[in-house]
Each structure stands twice: as structure tokens, then as C-alpha cells.
CSV table of C-alpha atoms and ligand atoms in Angstrom, one decimal:
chain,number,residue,atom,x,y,z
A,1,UNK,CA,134.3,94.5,230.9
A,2,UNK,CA,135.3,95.7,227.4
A,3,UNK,CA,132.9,98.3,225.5
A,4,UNK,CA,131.3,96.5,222.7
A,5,UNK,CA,131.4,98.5,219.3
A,6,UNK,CA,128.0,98.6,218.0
A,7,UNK,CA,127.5,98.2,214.1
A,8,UNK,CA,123.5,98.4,213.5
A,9,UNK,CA,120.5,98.2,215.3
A,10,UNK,CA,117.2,95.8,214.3
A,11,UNK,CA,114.6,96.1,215.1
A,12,UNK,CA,111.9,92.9,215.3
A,13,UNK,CA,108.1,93.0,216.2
A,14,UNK,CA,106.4,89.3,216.4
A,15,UNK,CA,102.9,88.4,218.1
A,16,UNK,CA,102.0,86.1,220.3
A,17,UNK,CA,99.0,84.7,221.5
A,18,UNK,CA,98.7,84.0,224.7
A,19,UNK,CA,97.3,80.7,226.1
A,20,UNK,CA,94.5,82.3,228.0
A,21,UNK,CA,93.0,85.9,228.0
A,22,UNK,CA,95.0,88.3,230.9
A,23,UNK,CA,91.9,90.4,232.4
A,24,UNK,CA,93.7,93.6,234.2
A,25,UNK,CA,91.4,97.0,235.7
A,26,UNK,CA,92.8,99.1,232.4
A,27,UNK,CA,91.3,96.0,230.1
A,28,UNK,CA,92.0,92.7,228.8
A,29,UNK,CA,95.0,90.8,227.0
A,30,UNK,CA,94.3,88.1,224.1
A,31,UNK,CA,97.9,88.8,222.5
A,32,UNK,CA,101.6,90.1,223.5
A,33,UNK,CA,102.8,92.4,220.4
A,34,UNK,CA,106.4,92.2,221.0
A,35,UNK,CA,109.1,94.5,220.2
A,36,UNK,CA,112.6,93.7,220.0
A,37,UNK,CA,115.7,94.8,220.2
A,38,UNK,CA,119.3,93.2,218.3
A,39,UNK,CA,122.5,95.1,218.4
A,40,UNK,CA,125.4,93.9,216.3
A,41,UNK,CA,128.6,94.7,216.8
A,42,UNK,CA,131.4,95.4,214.7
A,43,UNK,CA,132.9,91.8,215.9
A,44,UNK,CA,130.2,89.9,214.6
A,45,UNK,CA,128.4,89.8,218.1
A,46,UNK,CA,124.9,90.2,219.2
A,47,UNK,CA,122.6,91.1,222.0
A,48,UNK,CA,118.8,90.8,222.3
A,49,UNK,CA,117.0,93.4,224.7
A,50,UNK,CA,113.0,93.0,225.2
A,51,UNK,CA,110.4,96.1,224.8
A,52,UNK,CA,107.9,95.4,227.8
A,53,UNK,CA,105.5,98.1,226.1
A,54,UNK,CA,102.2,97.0,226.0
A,55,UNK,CA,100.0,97.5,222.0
A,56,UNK,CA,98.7,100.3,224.1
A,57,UNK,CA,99.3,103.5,226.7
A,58,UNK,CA,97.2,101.9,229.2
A,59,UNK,CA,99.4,100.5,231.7
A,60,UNK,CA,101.7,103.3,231.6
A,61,UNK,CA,102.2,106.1,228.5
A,62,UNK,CA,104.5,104.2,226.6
A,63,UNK,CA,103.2,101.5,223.9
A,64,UNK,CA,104.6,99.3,221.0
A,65,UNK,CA,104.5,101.4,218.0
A,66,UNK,CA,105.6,104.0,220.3
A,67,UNK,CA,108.8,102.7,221.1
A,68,UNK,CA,109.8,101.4,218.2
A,69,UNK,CA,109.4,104.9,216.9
A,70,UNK,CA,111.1,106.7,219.3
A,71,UNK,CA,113.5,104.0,219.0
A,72,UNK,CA,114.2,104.2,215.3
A,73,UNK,CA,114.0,107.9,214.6
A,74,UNK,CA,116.2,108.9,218.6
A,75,UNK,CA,117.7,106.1,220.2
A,76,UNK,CA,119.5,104.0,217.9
A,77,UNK,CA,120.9,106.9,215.8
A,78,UNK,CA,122.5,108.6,218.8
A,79,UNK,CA,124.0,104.6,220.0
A,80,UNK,CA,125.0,104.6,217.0
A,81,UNK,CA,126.7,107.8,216.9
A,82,UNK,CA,128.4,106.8,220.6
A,83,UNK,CA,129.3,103.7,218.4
A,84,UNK,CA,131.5,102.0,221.2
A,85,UNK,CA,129.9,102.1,224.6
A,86,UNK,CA,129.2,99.8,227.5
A,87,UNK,CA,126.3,99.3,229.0
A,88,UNK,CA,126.6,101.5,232.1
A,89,UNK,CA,127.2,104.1,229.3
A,90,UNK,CA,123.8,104.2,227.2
A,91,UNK,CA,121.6,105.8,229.9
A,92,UNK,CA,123.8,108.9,229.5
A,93,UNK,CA,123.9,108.2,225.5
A,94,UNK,CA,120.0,108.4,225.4
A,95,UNK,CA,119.5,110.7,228.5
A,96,UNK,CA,118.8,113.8,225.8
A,97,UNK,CA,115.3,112.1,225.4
A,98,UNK,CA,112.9,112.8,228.1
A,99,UNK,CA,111.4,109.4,229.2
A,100,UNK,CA,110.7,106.3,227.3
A,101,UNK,CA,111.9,104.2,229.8
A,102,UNK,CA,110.8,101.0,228.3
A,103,UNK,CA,112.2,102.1,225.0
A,104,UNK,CA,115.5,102.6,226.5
A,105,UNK,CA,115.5,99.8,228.5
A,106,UNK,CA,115.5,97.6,225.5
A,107,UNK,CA,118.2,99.0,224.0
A,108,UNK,CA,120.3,99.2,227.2
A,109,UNK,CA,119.6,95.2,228.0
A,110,UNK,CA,120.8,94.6,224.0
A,111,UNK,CA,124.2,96.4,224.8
A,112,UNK,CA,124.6,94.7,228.3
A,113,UNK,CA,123.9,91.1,226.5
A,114,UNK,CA,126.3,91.7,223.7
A,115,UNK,CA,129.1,93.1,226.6
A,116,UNK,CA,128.3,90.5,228.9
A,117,UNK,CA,128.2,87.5,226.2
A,118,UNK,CA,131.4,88.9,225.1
A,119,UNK,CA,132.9,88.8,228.6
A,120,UNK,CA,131.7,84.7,229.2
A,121,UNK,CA,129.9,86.4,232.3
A,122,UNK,CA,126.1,85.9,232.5
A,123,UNK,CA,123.3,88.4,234.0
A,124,UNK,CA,123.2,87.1,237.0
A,125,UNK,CA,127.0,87.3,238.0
A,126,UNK,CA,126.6,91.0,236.3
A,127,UNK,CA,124.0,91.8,238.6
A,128,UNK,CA,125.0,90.3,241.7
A,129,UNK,CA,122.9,87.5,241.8
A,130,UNK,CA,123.2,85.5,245.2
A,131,UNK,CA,120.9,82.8,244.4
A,132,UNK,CA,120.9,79.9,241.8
A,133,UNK,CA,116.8,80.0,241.5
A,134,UNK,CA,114.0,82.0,242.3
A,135,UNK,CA,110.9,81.5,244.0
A,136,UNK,CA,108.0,82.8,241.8
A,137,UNK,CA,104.5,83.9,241.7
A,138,UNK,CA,102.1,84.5,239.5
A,139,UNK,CA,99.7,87.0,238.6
A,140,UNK,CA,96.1,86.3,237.8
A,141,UNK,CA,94.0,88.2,236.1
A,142,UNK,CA,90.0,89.3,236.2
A,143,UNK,CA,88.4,86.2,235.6
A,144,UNK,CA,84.4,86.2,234.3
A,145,UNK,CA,83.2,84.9,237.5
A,146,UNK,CA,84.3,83.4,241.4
A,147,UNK,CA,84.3,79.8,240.2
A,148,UNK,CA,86.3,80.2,236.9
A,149,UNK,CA,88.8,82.5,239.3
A,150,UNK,CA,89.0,79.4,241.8
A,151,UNK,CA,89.5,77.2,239.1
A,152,UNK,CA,92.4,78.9,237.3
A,153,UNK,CA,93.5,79.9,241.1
A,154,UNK,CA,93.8,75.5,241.5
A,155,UNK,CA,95.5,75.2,238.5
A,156,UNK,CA,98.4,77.6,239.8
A,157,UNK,CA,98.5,76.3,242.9
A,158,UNK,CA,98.9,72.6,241.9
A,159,UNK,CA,101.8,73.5,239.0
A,160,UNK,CA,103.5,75.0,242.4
A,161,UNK,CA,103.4,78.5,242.6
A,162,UNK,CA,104.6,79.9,245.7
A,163,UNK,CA,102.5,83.1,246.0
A,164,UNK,CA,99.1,84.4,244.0
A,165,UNK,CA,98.3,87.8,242.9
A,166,UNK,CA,95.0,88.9,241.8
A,167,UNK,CA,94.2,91.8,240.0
A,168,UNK,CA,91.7,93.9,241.3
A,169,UNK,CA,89.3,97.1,240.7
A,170,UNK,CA,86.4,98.5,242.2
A,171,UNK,CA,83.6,95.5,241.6
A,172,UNK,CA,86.0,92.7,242.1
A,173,UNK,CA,88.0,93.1,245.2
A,174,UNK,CA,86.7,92.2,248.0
A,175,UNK,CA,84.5,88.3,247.2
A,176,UNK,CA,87.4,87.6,245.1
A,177,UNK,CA,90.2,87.9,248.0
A,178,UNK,CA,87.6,86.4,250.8
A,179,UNK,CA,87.1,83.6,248.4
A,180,UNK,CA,90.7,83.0,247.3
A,181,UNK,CA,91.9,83.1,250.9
A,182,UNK,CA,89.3,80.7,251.7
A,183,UNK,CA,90.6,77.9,248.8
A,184,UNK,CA,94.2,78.5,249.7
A,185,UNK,CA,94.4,78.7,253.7
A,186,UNK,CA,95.4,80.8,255.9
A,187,UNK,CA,98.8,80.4,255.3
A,188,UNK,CA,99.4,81.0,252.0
A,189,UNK,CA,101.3,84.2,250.1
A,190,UNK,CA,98.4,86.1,248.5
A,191,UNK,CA,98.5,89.8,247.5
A,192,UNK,CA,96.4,91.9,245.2
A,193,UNK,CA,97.4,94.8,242.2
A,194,UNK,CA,94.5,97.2,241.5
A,195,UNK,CA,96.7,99.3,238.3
A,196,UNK,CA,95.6,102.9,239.7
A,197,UNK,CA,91.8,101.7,239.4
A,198,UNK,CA,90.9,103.4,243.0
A,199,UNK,CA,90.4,107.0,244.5
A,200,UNK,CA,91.1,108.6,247.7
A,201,UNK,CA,87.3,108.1,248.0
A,202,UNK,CA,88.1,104.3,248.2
A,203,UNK,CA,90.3,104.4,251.4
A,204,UNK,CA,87.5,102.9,253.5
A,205,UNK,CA,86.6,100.1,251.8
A,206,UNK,CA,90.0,99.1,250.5
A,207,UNK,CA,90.6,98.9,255.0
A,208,UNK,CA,88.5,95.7,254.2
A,209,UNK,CA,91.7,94.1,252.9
A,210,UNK,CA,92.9,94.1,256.4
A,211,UNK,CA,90.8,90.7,257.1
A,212,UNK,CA,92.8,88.2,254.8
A,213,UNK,CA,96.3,88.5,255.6
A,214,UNK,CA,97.1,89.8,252.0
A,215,UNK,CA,101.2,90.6,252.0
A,216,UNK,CA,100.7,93.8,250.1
A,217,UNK,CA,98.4,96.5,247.9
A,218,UNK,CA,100.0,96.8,244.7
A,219,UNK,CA,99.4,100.7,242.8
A,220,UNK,CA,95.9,101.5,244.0
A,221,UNK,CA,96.0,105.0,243.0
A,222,UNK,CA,97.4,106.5,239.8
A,223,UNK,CA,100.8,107.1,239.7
A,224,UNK,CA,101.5,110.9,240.2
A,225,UNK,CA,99.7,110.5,243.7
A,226,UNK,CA,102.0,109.9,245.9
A,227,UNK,CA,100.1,111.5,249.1
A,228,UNK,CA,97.1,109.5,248.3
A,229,UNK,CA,99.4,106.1,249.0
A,230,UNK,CA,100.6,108.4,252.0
A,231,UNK,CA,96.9,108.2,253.3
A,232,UNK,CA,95.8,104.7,252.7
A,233,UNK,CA,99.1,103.2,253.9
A,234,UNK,CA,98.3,105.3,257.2
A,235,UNK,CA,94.6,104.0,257.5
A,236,UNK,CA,95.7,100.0,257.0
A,237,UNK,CA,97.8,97.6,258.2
A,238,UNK,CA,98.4,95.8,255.0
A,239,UNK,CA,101.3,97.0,253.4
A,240,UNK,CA,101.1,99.4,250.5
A,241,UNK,CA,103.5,98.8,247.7
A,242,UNK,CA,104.3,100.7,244.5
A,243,UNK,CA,104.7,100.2,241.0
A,244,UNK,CA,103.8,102.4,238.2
A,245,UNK,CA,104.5,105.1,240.9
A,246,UNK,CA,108.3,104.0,240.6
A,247,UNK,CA,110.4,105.5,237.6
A,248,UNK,CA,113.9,105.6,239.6
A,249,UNK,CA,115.6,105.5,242.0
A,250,UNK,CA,115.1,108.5,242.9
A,251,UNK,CA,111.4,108.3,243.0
A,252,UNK,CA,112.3,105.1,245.2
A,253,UNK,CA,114.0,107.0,247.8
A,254,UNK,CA,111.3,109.4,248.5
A,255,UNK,CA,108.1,107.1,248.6
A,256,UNK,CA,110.0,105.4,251.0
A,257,UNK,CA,110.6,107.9,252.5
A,258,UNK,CA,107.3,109.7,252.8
A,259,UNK,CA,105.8,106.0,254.0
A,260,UNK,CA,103.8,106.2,250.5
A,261,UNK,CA,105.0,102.5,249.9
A,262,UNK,CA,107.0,99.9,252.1
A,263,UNK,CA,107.3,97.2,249.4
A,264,UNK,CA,108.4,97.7,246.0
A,265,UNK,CA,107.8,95.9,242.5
A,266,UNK,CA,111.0,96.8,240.4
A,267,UNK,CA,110.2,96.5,236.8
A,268,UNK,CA,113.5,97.2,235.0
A,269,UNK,CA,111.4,98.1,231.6
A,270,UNK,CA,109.5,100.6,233.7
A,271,UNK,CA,112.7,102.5,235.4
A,272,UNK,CA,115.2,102.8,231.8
A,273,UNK,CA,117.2,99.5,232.1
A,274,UNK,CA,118.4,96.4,234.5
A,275,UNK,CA,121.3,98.6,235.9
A,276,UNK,CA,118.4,101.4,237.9
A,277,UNK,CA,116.4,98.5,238.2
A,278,UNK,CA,119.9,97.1,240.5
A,279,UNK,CA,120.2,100.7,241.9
A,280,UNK,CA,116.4,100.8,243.5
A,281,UNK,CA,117.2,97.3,244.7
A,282,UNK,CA,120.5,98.4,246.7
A,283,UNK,CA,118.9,101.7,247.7
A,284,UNK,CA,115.6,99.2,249.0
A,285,UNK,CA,117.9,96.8,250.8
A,286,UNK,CA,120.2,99.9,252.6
A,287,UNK,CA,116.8,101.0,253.7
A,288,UNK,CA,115.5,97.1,254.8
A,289,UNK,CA,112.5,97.8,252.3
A,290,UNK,CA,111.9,94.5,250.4
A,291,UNK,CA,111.4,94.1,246.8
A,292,UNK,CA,110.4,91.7,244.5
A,293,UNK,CA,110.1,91.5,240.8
A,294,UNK,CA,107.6,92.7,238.3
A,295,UNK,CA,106.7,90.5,234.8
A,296,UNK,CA,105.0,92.7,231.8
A,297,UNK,CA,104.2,89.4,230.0
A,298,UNK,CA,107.8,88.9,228.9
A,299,UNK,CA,109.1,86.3,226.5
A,300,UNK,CA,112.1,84.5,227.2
A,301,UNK,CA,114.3,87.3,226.6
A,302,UNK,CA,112.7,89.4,229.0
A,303,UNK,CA,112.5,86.6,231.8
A,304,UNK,CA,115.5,85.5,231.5
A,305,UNK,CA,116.9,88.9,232.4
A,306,UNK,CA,113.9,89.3,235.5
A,307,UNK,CA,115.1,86.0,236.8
A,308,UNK,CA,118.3,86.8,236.9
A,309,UNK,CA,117.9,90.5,238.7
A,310,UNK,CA,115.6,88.4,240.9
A,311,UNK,CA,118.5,86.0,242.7
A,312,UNK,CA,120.1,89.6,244.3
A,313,UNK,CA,119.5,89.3,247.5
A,314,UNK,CA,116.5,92.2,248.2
A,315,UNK,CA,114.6,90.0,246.5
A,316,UNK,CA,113.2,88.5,249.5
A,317,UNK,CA,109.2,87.9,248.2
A,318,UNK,CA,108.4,85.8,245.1
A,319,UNK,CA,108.1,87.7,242.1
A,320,UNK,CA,105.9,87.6,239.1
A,321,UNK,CA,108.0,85.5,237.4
A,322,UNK,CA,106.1,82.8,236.3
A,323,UNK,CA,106.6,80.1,233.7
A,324,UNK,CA,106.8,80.3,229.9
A,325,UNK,CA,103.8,78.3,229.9
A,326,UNK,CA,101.9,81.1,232.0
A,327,UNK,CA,101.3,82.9,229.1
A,328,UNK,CA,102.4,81.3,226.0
A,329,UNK,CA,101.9,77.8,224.4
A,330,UNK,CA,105.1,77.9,223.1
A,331,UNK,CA,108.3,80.8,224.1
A,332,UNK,CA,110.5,82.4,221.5
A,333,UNK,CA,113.7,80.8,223.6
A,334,UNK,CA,114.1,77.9,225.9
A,335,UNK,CA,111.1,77.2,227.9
A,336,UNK,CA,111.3,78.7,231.4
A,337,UNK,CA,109.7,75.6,233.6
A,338,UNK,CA,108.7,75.7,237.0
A,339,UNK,CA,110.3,73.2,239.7
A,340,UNK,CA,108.8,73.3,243.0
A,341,UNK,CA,107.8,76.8,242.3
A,342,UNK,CA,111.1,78.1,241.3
A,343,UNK,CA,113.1,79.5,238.2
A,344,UNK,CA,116.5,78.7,237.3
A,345,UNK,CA,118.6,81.3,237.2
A,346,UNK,CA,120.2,81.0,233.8
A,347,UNK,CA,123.7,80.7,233.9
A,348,UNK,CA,125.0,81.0,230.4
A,349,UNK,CA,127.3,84.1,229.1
A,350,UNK,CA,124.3,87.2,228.6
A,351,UNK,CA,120.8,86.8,229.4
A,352,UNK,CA,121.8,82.9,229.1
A,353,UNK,CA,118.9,82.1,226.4
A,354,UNK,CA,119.0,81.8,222.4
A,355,UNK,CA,116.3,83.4,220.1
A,356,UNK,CA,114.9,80.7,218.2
A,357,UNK,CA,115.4,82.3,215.0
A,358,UNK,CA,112.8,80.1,213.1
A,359,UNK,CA,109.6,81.2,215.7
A,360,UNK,CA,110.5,85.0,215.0
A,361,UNK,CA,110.6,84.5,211.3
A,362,UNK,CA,107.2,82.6,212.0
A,363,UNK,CA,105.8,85.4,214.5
A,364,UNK,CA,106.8,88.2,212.6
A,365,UNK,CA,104.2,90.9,212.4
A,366,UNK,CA,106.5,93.5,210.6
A,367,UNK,CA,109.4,93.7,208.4
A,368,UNK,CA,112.7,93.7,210.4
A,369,UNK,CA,114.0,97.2,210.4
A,370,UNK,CA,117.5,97.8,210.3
A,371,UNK,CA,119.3,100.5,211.5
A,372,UNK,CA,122.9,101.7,210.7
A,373,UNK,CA,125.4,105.2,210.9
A,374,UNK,CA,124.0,107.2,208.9
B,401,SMG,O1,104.5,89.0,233.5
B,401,SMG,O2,103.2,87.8,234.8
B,401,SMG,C1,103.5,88.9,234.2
B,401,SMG,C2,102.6,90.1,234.4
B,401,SMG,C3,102.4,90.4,235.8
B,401,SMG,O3,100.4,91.5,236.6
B,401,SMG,C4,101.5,91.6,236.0
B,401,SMG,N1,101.9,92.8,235.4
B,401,SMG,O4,100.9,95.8,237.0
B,401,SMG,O5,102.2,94.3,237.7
B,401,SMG,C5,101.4,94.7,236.8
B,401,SMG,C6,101.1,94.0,235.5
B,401,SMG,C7,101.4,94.8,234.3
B,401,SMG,C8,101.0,94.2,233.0
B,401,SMG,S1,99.3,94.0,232.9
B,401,SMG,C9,99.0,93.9,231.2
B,402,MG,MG1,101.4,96.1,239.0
């Protein structure tokens, strides 16, 4: 793969509503403010990266204005500075800044795009993808009562998804997943994701999830507690898995190996970039730890890249890669459509998908900002 020579940065921030409000423990989604990212290079090629911050440091420290900050005023100047770089190059371009993984990540999946676009290879050969689709899940959020939950619960199972996820926090745990193991059978995939909303107080009454067969605990304790995930996954057989915990590889390797966490949810936005996000899987999969893929209410651009990392072969549970149509009435690319509760993996040059250049003008939020050599 040749380096791509990069000639300016912009920067693009649209909103989108989304079709139905997401309810998490940290608080509740009626929009996705999106960030992102455009290299150009000196060729006349592009690349599109996706910002998964959320408006607001409440899912992890990072948020939109945030990023695009750190973004304008660190990150882009020193790419630019590197000028001609490949992808597996801009973590040590930007390593000089101390975290702002999703920041970087954006940039990072921009460079790889406009590399890999150049190359004819898509994400998915890049990666190592083994499989042509994906099977996905999808994540449902607090809902205002048990039969609105069941209801939106039905709907998800009927368009086809292969596993459910419901968020959880002290209050709504326990009815909901009796009730929702109930409407979908004994069988079914069903897991839970509490965003650090527990204590080590909680321990004994999370043990109550041992009754419905739930494939994992997503994140019940905040992420700089690792021993506390040490202790619950000691006091119950369902399987404890991290998220937010998980910044790299590194962090990987040793809540793995401490038994804090025996699944993982690999967010690339959330470890700097698709290539650490490949680096946890292979260090998962050495270790026979399976992984499956995290969603931060990605557009197009962003799914298109988390379908492809999901068809590597660790990627042995469904992820939460759901449908365009999960969040938003209409998606900034091609519409990602579910077919018997799989995604395609796109197989076009780059992430495979095309902005739609008249929705971001129509989205737009802020002025573009571009970003050149000073
Ligand atoms: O993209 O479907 C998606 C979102 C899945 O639940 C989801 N993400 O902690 O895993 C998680 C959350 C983070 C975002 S909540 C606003
Ligand atoms: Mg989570």
C-alpha cells in the first residue's frame, strides 16, 4: 500500500435526528451531532473517517465539540506536518497527544479510506475480513415502561435481529430481562449493558441475572475498576464483558488476564483507530476470548467500517450493528438494510460507501472548517 500525501483536512459537523429516543443509564438520545472527518490528498483523493463522540462526556470523557477542537488546533496540524503517511503511521503522528481516542480515530479511518480507496482494496480485505456478512444485534434502550419495552422488543425481533441487548441500571434490570426472556424464549441471544451505572454494593443482586441465560454483562462498573469486574465475574456464572474499561490492547491483555472480563465489545472509536481495534481482536482470538462489535450510533460511514472489522473471524457473537433504519429515517450514505439479520459486508475500494454530499449540505449544523500547512 502506497502512502497517501495529505493536502487539507475538513472538517464537517451535521445533526441527525434519530427515529426514536435512545434511553441509556448516563441519559437519553433524541439526536446524533456528528463530526466528520475529510482528508484530501495532494492527488485529488479523499477519505471520510466518523467521530463516534457523543454531544456530551457522558459515555466516556471525550464529546463533539471536544474533538473537533482537539482536532483542529493538534491533530490535523501535526498530519499535516507528517504530510505523507499511511495509515499504520498516524497513531505515532498523533501519539504526542495524550488520549482522545475517538478524535484520532477519525482521523486515522480518513487516512486508511483515502490509502485503501487508492489501492482498489476495500476495509474488509484490509482488515482481514473472512466473512461476506455479518450477523447483527441490536441495542435497545430504557424504554418508559415493560409494555412499550416488549413492544419495541417485537418490532426487532420481527425485522430479524439475531440477538437483543438491553440497557440497564439500577431500577430497570431485573423485570425488564425476566420479561424479555419471557417474549423471546428460551433460546434466544439476549444480553444486557448497564454503562458503569452499578457499585461493588450491587454484586448480589446483579447474581440475579444468573436466571435468564443472558450471554454476557456489559460494563457494570465504571471504567477504572477493574477489580470490581474481578469480583462480580467471580460471584456469577454469566459472563462479564468489557467496554469502556477497554482503551487498547494493552488494557485487553490484562482484564483478560486478571478474569475481569471474558467477552469483549471492541469499539474502534473508543481504542484510537480500526488498526488497535484489529490488534485487541487478534490478541482476543490467540487467547480464545470472543469479541463482538460495539455501535456508538454511527452513520453510514462509521458502519460501514464496524461491518467490515466485524467479518474477521473473532467476531463470533452478533454485534451492535444494526440497520440504518435503527436509528435514522434516512443515512448520510447507502442505506445499511438488514437481510435475515445480517449486514453486508461492503465490498467496494475504502469503507465501500459514498457521502451523499446533498444530505451533509442539508444537515449541516456548522460551517465546514478547513484545515491546511500552515
Ligand atoms: O450503535 O447501536 C448502536 C449503539 C449501541 O448501545 C450501544 N452503544 O455502551 O455499547 C454502548 C452504547 C454506547 C452509546 S450509548 C449513547
Ligand atoms: Mg456498552
Amino acid at each position: 500500500m502506497l502512502p497517501v500525501e495529505i493536502g487539507a483536512v475538513e472538517l464537517h459537523r451535521i445533526g441527525m435526528p434519530l427515529v426514536r429516543p435512545f434511553e441509556t443509564s448516563f441519559g437519553r438520545q433524541t439526536e446524533r451531532d456528528v463530526l466528520l472527518v475529510r482528508v484530501l490528498t495532494a492527488d485529488g483523493g479523499e477519505g471520510w473517517g466518523e467521530c463516534v463522540a457523543m454531544a456530551d462526556p457522558v459515555y466516556s470523557s471525550e464529546y463533539v465539540q471536544g474533538a473537533a477542537e482537539v482536532i483542529e488546533r493538534y491533530l490535523a496540524p501535526a498530519l499535516l506536518r507528517a504530510r505523507t503517511v499511511r495509515a499504520s503511521d498516524v497513531a505515532s503522528v498523533l501519539d504526542f497527544v495524550i488520549g482522545h481516542r475517538m478524535a484520532k480515530a477519525a482521523l486515522e479511518t480518513a487516512v486508511l479510506d483515502a490509502e485503501t480507496r487508492a489501492a482498489g482494496i476495500s476495509f474488509g480485505e484490509y482488515f482481514g475480513a473472512v466473512r461476506p456478512e455479518v450477523d447483527c444485534g441490536v441495542s435497545v434502550g430504557i424504554a418508559p415502561s415493560i409494555d412499550a419495552l416488549l413492544d419495541e422488543v417485537s418490532g426487532y425481533v420481527e425485522a430479524g435481529y439475531r440477538r437483543i441487548k438491553l440497557k440497564i441500571k439500577p431500577g430497570w434490570d431485573i423485570e425488564p430481562v425476566a420479561e424479555v426472556r419471557a417474549l423471546l424464549g428460551p433460546g434466544a441471544l439476549l444480553q444486557v449493558d448497564a454503562n458503569t451505572a452499578y457499585t461493588a454494593e450491587h454484586i448480589d443482586h446483579l447474581r440475579q441475572l444468573d436466571d435468564y441465560r443472558l450471554l454476557l454483562i456489559e460494563q457494570p462498573f465504571i471504567e477504572e475498576d477493574i477489580a470490581t469486574h474481578v469480583a462480580l465475574a467471580r460471584a456469577i456464572d454469566t459472563r462479564v464483558c468489557l467496554d469502556e474499561s477497554i482503551t487498547s490492547v494493552g488494557v485487553a491483555v490484562d482484564a483478560i488476564a486478571r478474569d475481569a472480563t471474558s467477552v469483549i465489545n471492541i469499539k474502534a472509536g473508543r481504542v484510537g483507530g480500526y488498526l488497535e481495534a484489529v490488534r485487541i481482536h487478534d490478541a482476543c482470538l490467540d487467547r480464545d476470548v470472543p469479541v463482538w462489535c460495539g455501535g456508538m450510533l454511527e452513520t453510514g460511514v462509521g458502519r460501514a467500517a464496524n461491518v467490515a472489522l466485524a467479518g474477521l473471524p473473532g467476531f463470533t457473537l452478533p454485534g451492535d450493528t444494526s440497520a440504518s433504519d435503527r436509528y435514522f429515517a434516512e443515512d448520510l450514505t447507502e442505506s445499511f438494510v438488514l437481510v435475515e439479520g445480517r449486514l453486508a459486508v461492503p465490498t467496494g475500494p475504502g469503507s465501500g460507501v459514498t457521502v451523499r454530499t446533498e444530505l451533509l449540505a442539508e444537515w449541516r449544523t456548522r460551517p465546514v472548517e478547513l484545515l491546511t500547512r500552515a
